[in-house]
Short mmCIF file of C-alpha atoms and ligand atoms in Angstrom, two decimals:
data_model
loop_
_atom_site.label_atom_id
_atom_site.label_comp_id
_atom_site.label_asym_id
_atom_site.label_seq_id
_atom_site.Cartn_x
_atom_site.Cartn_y
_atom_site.Cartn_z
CA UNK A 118 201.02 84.71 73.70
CA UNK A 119 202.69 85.19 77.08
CA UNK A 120 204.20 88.86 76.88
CA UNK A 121 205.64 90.18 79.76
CA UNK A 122 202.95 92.52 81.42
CA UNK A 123 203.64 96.40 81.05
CA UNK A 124 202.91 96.89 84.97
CA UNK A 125 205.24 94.34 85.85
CA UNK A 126 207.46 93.39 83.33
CA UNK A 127 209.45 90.54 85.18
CA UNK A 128 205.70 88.72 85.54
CA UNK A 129 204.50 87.09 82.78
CA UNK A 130 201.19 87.49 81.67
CA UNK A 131 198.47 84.44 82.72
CA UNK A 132 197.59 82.09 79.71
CA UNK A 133 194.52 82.47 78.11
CA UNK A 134 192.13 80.26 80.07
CA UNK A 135 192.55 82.60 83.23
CA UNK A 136 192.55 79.24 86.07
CA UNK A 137 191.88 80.59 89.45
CA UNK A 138 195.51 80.49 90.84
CA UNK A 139 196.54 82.58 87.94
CA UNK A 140 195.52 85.72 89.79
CA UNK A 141 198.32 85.02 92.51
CA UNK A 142 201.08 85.40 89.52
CA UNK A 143 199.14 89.28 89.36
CA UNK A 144 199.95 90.08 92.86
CA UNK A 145 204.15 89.71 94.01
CA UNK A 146 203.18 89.74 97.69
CA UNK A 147 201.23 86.48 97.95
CA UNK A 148 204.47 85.21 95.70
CA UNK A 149 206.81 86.02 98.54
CA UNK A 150 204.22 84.89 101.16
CA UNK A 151 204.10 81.77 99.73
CA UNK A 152 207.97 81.54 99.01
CA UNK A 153 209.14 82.59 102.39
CA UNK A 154 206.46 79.48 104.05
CA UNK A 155 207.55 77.41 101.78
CA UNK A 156 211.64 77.93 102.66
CA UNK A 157 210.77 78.04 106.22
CA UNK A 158 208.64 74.72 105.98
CA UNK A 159 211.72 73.07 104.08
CA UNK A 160 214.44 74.62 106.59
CA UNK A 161 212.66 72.37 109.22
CA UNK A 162 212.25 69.66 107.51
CA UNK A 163 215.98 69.79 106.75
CA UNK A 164 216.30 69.40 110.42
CA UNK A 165 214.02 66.98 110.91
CA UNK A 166 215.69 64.41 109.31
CA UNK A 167 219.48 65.38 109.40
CA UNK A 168 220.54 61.55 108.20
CA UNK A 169 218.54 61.75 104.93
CA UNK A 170 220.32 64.86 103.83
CA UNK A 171 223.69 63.91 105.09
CA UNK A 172 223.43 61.16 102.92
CA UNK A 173 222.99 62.65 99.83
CA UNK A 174 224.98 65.92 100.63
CA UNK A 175 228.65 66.55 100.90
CA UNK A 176 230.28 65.70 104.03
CA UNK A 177 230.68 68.82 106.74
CA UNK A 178 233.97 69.78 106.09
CA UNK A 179 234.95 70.40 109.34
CA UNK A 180 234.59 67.64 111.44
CA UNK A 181 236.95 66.58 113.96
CA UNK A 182 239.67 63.74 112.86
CA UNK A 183 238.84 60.89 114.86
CA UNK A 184 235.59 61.84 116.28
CA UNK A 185 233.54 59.10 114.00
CA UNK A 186 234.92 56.19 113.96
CA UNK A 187 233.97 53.41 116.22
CA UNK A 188 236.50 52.61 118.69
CA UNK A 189 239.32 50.14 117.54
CA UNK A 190 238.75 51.36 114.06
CA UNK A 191 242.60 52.02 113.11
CA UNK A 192 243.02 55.40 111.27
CA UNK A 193 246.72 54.92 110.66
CA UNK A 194 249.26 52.03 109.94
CA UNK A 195 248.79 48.97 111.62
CA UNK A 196 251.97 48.57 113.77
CA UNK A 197 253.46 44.90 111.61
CA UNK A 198 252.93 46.79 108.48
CA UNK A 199 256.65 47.98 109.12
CA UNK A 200 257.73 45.37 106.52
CA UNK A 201 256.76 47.79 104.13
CA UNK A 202 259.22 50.06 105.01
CA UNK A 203 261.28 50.75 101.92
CA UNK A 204 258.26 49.55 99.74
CA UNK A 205 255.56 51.78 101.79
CA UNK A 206 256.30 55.07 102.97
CA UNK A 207 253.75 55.80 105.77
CA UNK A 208 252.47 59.47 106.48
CA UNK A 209 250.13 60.31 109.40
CA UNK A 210 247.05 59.16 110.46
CA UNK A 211 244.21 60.49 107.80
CA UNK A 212 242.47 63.36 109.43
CA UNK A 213 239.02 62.39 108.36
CA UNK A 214 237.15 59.12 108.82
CA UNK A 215 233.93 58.78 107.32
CA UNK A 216 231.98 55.80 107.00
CA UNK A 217 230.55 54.84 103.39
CA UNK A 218 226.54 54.98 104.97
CA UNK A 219 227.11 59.01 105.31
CA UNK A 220 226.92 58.35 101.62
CA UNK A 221 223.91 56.48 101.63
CA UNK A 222 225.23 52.85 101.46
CA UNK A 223 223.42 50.57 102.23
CA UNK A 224 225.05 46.83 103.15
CA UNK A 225 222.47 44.88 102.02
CA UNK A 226 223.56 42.68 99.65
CA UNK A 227 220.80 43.83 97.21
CA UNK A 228 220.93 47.79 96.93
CA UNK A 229 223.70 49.35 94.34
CA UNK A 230 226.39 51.26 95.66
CA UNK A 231 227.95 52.65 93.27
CA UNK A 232 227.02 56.38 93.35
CA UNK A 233 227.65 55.59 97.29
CA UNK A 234 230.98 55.06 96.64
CA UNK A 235 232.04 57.87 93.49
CA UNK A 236 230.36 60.16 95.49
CA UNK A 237 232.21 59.80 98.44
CA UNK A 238 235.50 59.13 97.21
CA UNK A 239 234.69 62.51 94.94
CA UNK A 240 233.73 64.23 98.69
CA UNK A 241 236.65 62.70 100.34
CA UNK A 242 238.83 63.78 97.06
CA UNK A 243 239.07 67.40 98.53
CA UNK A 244 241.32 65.98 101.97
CA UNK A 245 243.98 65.25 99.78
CA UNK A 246 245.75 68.50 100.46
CA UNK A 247 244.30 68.74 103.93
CA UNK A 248 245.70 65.36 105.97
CA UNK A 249 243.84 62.83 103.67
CA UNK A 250 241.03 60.85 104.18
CA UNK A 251 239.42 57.45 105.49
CA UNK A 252 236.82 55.57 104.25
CA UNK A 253 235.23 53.06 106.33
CA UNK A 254 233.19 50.20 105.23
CA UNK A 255 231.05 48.79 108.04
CA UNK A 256 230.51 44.73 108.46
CA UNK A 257 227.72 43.91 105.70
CA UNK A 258 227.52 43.16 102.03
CA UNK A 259 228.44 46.32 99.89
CA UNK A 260 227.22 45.65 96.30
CA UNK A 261 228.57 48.37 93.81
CA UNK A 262 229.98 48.84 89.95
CA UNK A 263 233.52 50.34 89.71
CA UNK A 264 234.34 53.39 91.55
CA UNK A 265 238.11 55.57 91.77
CA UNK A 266 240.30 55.96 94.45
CA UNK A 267 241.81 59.27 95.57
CA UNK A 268 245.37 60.37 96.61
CA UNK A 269 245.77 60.19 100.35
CA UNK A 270 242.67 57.79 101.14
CA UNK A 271 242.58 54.77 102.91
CA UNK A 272 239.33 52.36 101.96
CA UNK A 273 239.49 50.58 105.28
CA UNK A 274 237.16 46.93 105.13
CA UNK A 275 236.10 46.26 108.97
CA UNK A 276 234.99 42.76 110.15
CA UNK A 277 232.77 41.58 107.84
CA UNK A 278 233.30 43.95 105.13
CA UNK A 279 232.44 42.42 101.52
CA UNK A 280 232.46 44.60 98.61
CA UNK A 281 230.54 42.62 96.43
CA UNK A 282 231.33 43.47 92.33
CA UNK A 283 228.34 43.78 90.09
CA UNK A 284 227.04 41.30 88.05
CA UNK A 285 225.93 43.79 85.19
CA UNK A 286 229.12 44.43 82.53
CA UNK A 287 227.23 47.97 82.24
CA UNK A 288 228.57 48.68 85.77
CA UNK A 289 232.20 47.88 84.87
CA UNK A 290 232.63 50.47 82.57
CA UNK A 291 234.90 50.10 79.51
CA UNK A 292 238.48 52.50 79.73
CA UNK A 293 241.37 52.73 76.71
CA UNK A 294 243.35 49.79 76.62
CA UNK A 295 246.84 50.12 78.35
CA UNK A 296 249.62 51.76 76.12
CA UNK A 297 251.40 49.07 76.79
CA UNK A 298 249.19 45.74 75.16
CA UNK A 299 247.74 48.17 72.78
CA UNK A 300 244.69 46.78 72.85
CA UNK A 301 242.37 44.89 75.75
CA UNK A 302 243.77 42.02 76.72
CA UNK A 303 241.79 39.28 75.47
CA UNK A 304 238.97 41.31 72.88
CA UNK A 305 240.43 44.02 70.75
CA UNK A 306 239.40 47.43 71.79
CA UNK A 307 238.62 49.00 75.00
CA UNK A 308 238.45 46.87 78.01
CA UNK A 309 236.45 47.20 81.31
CA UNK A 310 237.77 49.30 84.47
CA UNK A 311 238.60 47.32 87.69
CA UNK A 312 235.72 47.28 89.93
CA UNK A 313 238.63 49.59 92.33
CA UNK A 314 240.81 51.83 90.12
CA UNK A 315 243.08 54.26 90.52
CA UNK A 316 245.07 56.56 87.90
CA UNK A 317 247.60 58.65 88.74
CA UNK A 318 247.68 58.29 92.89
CA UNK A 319 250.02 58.31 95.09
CA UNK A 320 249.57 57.21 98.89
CA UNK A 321 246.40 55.01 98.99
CA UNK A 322 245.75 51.66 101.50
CA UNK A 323 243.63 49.28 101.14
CA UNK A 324 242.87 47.71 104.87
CA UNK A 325 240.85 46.73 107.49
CA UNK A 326 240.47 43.65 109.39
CA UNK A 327 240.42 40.70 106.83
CA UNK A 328 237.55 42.25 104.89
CA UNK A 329 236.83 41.34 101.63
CA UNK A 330 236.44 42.24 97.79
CA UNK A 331 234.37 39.41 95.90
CA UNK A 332 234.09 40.13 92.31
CA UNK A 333 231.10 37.71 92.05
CA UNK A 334 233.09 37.03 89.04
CA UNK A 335 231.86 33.41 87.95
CA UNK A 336 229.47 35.07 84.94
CA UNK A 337 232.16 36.83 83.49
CA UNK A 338 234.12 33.86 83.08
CA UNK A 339 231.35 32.08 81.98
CA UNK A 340 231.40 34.63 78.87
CA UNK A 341 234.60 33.63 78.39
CA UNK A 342 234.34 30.13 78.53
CA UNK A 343 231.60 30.31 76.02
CA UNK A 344 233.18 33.19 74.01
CA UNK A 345 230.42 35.08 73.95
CA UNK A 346 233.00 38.26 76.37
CA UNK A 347 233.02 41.37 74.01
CA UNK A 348 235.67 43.31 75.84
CA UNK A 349 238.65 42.18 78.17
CA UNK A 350 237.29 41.78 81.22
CA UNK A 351 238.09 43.57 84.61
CA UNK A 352 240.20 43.10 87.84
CA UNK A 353 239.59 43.56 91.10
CA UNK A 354 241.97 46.12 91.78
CA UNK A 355 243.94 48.32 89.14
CA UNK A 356 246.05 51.36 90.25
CA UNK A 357 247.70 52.57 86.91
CA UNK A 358 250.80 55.46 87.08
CA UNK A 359 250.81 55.42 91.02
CA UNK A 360 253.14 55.31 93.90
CA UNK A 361 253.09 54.69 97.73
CA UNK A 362 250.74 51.72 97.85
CA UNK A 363 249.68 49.70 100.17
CA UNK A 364 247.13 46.31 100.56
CA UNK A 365 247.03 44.46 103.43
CA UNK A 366 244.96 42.49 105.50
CA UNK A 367 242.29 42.32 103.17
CA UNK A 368 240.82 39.86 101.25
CA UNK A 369 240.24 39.18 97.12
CA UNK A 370 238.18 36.68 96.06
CA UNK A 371 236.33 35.43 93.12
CA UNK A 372 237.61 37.78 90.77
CA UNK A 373 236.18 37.85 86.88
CA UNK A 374 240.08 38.50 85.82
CA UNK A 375 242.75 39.07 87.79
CA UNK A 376 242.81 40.35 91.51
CA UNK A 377 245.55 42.89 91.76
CA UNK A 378 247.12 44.59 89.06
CA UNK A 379 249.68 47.71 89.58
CA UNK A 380 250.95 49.03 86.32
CA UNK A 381 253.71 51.32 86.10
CA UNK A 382 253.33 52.14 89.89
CA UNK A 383 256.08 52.70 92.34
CA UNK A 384 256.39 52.05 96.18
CA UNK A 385 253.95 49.41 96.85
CA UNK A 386 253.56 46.82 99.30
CA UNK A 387 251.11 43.66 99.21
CA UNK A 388 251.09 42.10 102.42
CA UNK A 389 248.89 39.89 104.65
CA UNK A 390 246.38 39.79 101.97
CA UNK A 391 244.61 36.22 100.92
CA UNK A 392 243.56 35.86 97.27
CA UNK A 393 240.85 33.02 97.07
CA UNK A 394 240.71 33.05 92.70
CA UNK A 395 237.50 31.76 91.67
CA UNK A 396 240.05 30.56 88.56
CA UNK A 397 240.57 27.61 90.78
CA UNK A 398 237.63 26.82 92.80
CA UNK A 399 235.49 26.87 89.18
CA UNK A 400 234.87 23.64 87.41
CA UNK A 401 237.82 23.62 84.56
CA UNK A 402 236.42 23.28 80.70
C1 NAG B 676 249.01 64.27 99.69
O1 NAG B 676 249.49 64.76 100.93
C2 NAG B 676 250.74 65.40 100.86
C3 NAG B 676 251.14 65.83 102.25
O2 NAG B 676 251.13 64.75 103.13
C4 NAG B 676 250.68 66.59 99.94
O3 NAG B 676 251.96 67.16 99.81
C5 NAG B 676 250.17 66.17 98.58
O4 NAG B 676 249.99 67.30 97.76
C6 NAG B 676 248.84 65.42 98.70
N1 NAG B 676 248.50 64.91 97.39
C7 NAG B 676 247.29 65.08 96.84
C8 NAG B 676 247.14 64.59 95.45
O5 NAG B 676 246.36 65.60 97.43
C1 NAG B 677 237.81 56.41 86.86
O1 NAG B 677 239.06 56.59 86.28
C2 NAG B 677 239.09 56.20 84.91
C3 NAG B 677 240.53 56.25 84.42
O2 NAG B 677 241.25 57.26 85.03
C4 NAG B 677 238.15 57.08 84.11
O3 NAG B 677 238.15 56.69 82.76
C5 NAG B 677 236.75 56.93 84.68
O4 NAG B 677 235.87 57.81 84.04
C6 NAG B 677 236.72 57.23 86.16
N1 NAG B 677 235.41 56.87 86.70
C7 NAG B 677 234.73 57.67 87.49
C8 NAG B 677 233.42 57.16 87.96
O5 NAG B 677 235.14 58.76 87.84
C1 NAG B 678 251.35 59.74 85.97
O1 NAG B 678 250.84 60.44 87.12
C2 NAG B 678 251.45 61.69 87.36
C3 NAG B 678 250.85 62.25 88.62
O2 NAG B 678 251.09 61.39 89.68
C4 NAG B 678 251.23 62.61 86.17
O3 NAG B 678 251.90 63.82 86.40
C5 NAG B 678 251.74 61.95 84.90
O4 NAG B 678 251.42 62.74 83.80
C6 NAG B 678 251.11 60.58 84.74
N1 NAG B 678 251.70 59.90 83.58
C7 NAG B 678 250.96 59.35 82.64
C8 NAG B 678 251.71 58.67 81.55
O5 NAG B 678 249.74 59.38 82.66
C1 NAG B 679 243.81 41.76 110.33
O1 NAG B 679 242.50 41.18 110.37
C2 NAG B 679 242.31 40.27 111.42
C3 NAG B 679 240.93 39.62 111.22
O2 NAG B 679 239.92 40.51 111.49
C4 NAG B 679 242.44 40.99 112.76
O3 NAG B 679 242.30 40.05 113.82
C5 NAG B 679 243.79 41.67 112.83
O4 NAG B 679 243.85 42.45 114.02
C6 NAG B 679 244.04 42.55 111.64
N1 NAG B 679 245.39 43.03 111.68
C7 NAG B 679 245.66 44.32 111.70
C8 NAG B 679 247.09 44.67 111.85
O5 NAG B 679 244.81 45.18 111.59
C1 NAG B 680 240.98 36.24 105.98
O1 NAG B 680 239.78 35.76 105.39
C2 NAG B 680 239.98 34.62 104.55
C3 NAG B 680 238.66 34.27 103.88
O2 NAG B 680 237.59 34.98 104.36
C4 NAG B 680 240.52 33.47 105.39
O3 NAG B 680 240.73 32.36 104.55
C5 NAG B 680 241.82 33.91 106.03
O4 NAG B 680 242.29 32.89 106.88
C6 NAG B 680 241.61 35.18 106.84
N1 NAG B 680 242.89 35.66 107.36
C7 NAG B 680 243.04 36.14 108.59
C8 NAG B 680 244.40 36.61 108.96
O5 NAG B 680 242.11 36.19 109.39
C1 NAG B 681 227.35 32.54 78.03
O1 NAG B 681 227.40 32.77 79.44
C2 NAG B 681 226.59 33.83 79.89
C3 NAG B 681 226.90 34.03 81.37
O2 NAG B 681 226.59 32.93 82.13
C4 NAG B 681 225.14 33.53 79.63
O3 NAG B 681 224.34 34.61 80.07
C5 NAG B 681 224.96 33.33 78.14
O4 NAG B 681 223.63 32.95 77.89
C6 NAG B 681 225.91 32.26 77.62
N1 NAG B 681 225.81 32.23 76.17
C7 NAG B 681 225.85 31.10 75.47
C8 NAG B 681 225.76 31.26 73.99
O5 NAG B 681 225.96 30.02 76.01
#
């Protein structure tokens, strides 16, 4: 069978059926011929199209604070968010800003972003220690499945922002119950993650300009209504064990559970934000 050969014995020896391209394995230089064109011819592709690899590779670590965002685009505080103080402790402007279509999103209404979103919350993770981080999501319809926050990280919504919640339970993940119930909620066992969770954070906003987060969240209730739901369903929002929070100017709406829901968090401060419950607007059974 294939032995390696006893002139080279880091080649191994052609299968049986010698095929023509089987002699190239015999001779090393045409290997590194070959090798060397083919890096070279995938170095310049790589910078021919700079935007497909950005998107699916980490951000460059050492871009500028402030250089990407689009002007107005707030990277701190907004200045009335002062009522906060004493709830909200504010730190400095984040030094990155990226926007979630470095990541590949795409606002379409149609395409998934989930892996948009873990990924770059898992990119932006690594500013915690280094001034934080912003994410930016662009006017457009964001459809994802659950995704974390990070520590230091603002999700900023712009005009227009939706982050639209999946309709497939599959992209809700199910997480332990909370120590505190037990058990999920409404079905024993686990329950599903909030479509935005957070465990263990501390300083994280949740801003922009009147953006919103629609749980498309009619079908879940739906499985209620007809009891067919096999596991507590999910909020919007759910930071668990965290401190220095803030959500304002955004909006929630048509949640399958509940829109906001801090649990043994500290320091937070809801403020300027409109919850439109699909509870309400649904026909009542
Ligand atoms: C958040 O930033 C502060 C400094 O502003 C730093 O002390 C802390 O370690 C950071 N936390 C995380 C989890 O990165
Ligand atoms: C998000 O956090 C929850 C709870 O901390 C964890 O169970 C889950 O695996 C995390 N999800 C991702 C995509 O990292
Ligand atoms: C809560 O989060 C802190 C970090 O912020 C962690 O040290 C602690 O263990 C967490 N507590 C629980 C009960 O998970
Ligand atoms: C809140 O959102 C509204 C609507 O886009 C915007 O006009 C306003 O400037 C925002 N407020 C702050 C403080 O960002
Ligand atoms: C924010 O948006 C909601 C619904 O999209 C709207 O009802 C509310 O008036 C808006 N608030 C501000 C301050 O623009
Ligand atoms: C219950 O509602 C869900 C969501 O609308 C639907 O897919 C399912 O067919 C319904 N099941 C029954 C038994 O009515």
């Amino acid at each position: 069978m294939n032995q390696p050969s006893e002139t080279h014995p880091w080649l191994i020896d052609p299968p049986p059926d010698n095929k023509p391209w089987t002699h190239l394995i015999a001779r090393p230089t045409w290997v590194v011929v070959a090798l060397v064109t083919t890096a070279l011819v995938g170095l310049s592709l790589i910078q021919a199209v700079p935007s497909v690899w950005t998107a699916v590779a980490e951000p460059p670590p050492s871009r500028p604070a402030g250089e990407h965002p689009p002007a107005g685009i707030l990277t701190s505080l907004p200045a009335d968010a002062r009522s906060c103080s004493g709830f909200y402790r504010p730190g400095p402007p984040r030094r990155v800003v990226f926007s979630i279509k470095e990541f590949g999103g795409v606002g379409d209404g149609r395409t998934s972003n989930t892996e948009s979103f873990r990924r770059a919350v898992e990119s932006l993770r690594r500013y915690g220690e280094e001034g934080g981080a912003q994410l930016n999501v662009p006017a457009g319809r964001w459809l994802t499945g659950s995704f974390n926050l990070t520590s230091n990280f603002t999700l900023y919504l712009e005009e227009g922002a939706v982050i639209l919640g999946s309709q497939d339970p599959k992209e809700w993940p199910l997480i332990e119950p909370l120590p505190s119930y037990g058990r999920g909620r409404e079905r024993p066992g686990a329950r599903h993650i909030s479509l935005i969770h957070g465990n263990g954070l501390s300083d994280v906003v949740i801003t922009g300009n009147n953006g919103s987060i629609d749980g498309q969240g009619r079908v879940w209730w739906e499985l209620w209504w007809n009891r067919t739901l096999e596991h507590t369903r999910g909020h919007l929002l759910e930071l668990v064990n965290s401190s220095n929070i803030l959500i304002y100017n955004v909006t929630f709406l048509n949640s399958p559970f509940w829109n906001v829901h801090p649990v043994y968090c500290r320091r937070q401060c809801c403020s300027k934000i409109c919850y439109c419950s699909g509870t309400t607007s649904f026909p009542k059974h």
